[in-house]
C-alpha positions as protocol buffer text, in pm:
chain_id: "A"
residue {
  index: 1
  type: UNK
  ca { x: 8798 y: 9952 z: 9738 }
}
residue {
  index: 2
  type: UNK
  ca { x: 8886 y: 10216 z: 9487 }
}
residue {
  index: 3
  type: UNK
  ca { x: 8628 y: 10466 z: 9369 }
}
residue {
  index: 4
  type: UNK
  ca { x: 8623 y: 10298 z: 9027 }
}
residue {
  index: 5
  type: UNK
  ca { x: 8557 y: 9958 z: 9186 }
}
residue {
  index: 6
  type: UNK
  ca { x: 8273 y: 10102 z: 9395 }
}
residue {
  index: 7
  type: UNK
  ca { x: 8119 y: 10259 z: 9087 }
}
residue {
  index: 8
  type: UNK
  ca { x: 8139 y: 9932 z: 8897 }
}
residue {
  index: 9
  type: UNK
  ca { x: 7984 y: 9742 z: 9188 }
}
residue {
  index: 10
  type: UNK
  ca { x: 7688 y: 9982 z: 9202 }
}
residue {
  index: 11
  type: UNK
  ca { x: 7634 y: 9965 z: 8827 }
}
residue {
  index: 12
  type: UNK
  ca { x: 7662 y: 9586 z: 8815 }
}
residue {
  index: 13
  type: UNK
  ca { x: 7429 y: 9550 z: 9115 }
}
residue {
  index: 14
  type: UNK
  ca { x: 7162 y: 9747 z: 8929 }
}
residue {
  index: 15
  type: UNK
  ca { x: 7201 y: 9511 z: 8633 }
}
residue {
  index: 16
  type: UNK
  ca { x: 7234 y: 9169 z: 8798 }
}
residue {
  index: 17
  type: UNK
  ca { x: 7128 y: 9216 z: 9160 }
}
residue {
  index: 18
  type: UNK
  ca { x: 7294 y: 9011 z: 9433 }
}
residue {
  index: 19
  type: UNK
  ca { x: 7490 y: 8788 z: 9198 }
}
residue {
  index: 20
  type: UNK
  ca { x: 7819 y: 8860 z: 9372 }
}
residue {
  index: 21
  type: UNK
  ca { x: 8013 y: 8604 z: 9169 }
}
residue {
  index: 22
  type: UNK
  ca { x: 7927 y: 8783 z: 8845 }
}
residue {
  index: 23
  type: UNK
  ca { x: 8017 y: 9121 z: 8991 }
}
residue {
  index: 24
  type: UNK
  ca { x: 8345 y: 8993 z: 9134 }
}
residue {
  index: 25
  type: UNK
  ca { x: 8431 y: 8844 z: 8795 }
}
residue {
  index: 26
  type: UNK
  ca { x: 8448 y: 9197 z: 8654 }
}
residue {
  index: 27
  type: UNK
  ca { x: 8689 y: 9321 z: 8920 }
}
residue {
  index: 28
  type: UNK
  ca { x: 9036 y: 9164 z: 8903 }
}
residue {
  index: 29
  type: UNK
  ca { x: 9162 y: 9027 z: 9233 }
}
residue {
  index: 30
  type: UNK
  ca { x: 8827 y: 9049 z: 9415 }
}
residue {
  index: 31
  type: UNK
  ca { x: 8623 y: 8756 z: 9542 }
}
residue {
  index: 32
  type: UNK
  ca { x: 8246 y: 8733 z: 9564 }
}
residue {
  index: 33
  type: UNK
  ca { x: 8266 y: 8729 z: 9945 }
}
residue {
  index: 34
  type: UNK
  ca { x: 8460 y: 9058 z: 9947 }
}
residue {
  index: 35
  type: UNK
  ca { x: 8206 y: 9225 z: 9720 }
}
residue {
  index: 36
  type: UNK
  ca { x: 7913 y: 9104 z: 9929 }
}
residue {
  index: 37
  type: UNK
  ca { x: 8081 y: 9216 z: 10253 }
}
residue {
  index: 38
  type: UNK
  ca { x: 8150 y: 9558 z: 10098 }
}
residue {
  index: 39
  type: UNK
  ca { x: 7786 y: 9589 z: 9989 }
}
residue {
  index: 40
  type: UNK
  ca { x: 7652 y: 9493 z: 10332 }
}
residue {
  index: 41
  type: UNK
  ca { x: 7885 y: 9735 z: 10511 }
}
residue {
  index: 42
  type: UNK
  ca { x: 7788 y: 10023 z: 10280 }
}
residue {
  index: 43
  type: UNK
  ca { x: 7416 y: 9965 z: 10329 }
}
residue {
  index: 44
  type: UNK
  ca { x: 7396 y: 9903 z: 10703 }
}
residue {
  index: 45
  type: UNK
  ca { x: 7237 y: 10180 z: 10908 }
}
residue {
  index: 46
  type: UNK
  ca { x: 7530 y: 10197 z: 11147 }
}
residue {
  index: 47
  type: UNK
  ca { x: 7759 y: 10302 z: 10865 }
}
residue {
  index: 48
  type: UNK
  ca { x: 7522 y: 10552 z: 10704 }
}
residue {
  index: 49
  type: UNK
  ca { x: 7658 y: 10848 z: 10899 }
}
residue {
  index: 50
  type: UNK
  ca { x: 8019 y: 10756 z: 10823 }
}
residue {
  index: 51
  type: UNK
  ca { x: 7930 y: 10730 z: 10454 }
}
residue {
  index: 52
  type: UNK
  ca { x: 7770 y: 11076 z: 10458 }
}
residue {
  index: 53
  type: UNK
  ca { x: 8073 y: 11229 z: 10628 }
}
residue {
  index: 54
  type: UNK
  ca { x: 8308 y: 11058 z: 10383 }
}
residue {
  index: 55
  type: UNK
  ca { x: 8103 y: 11192 z: 10089 }
}
residue {
  index: 56
  type: UNK
  ca { x: 8125 y: 11546 z: 10225 }
}
residue {
  index: 57
  type: UNK
  ca { x: 8502 y: 11522 z: 10260 }
}
residue {
  index: 58
  type: UNK
  ca { x: 8535 y: 11385 z: 9906 }
}
residue {
  index: 59
  type: UNK
  ca { x: 8321 y: 11661 z: 9757 }
}
residue {
  index: 60
  type: UNK
  ca { x: 8521 y: 11931 z: 9938 }
}
residue {
  index: 61
  type: UNK
  ca { x: 8855 y: 11793 z: 9824 }
}
residue {
  index: 62
  type: UNK
  ca { x: 8747 y: 11751 z: 9462 }
}
residue {
  index: 63
  type: UNK
  ca { x: 8662 y: 12119 z: 9418 }
}
């Protein structure tokens, strides 16, 4: 997922909740199942540390 797609998913989730078909409809080439899988992976505890590390790397490279 690109950073823009992730941003759109988060914003749409705040608006419509777990209506993956509506969210996927806003992202060309993505299916509802892909969006839901992405959301689950991002919010599982096992991936929390990886997400934090990835965020640190992104913030360092964007400076």
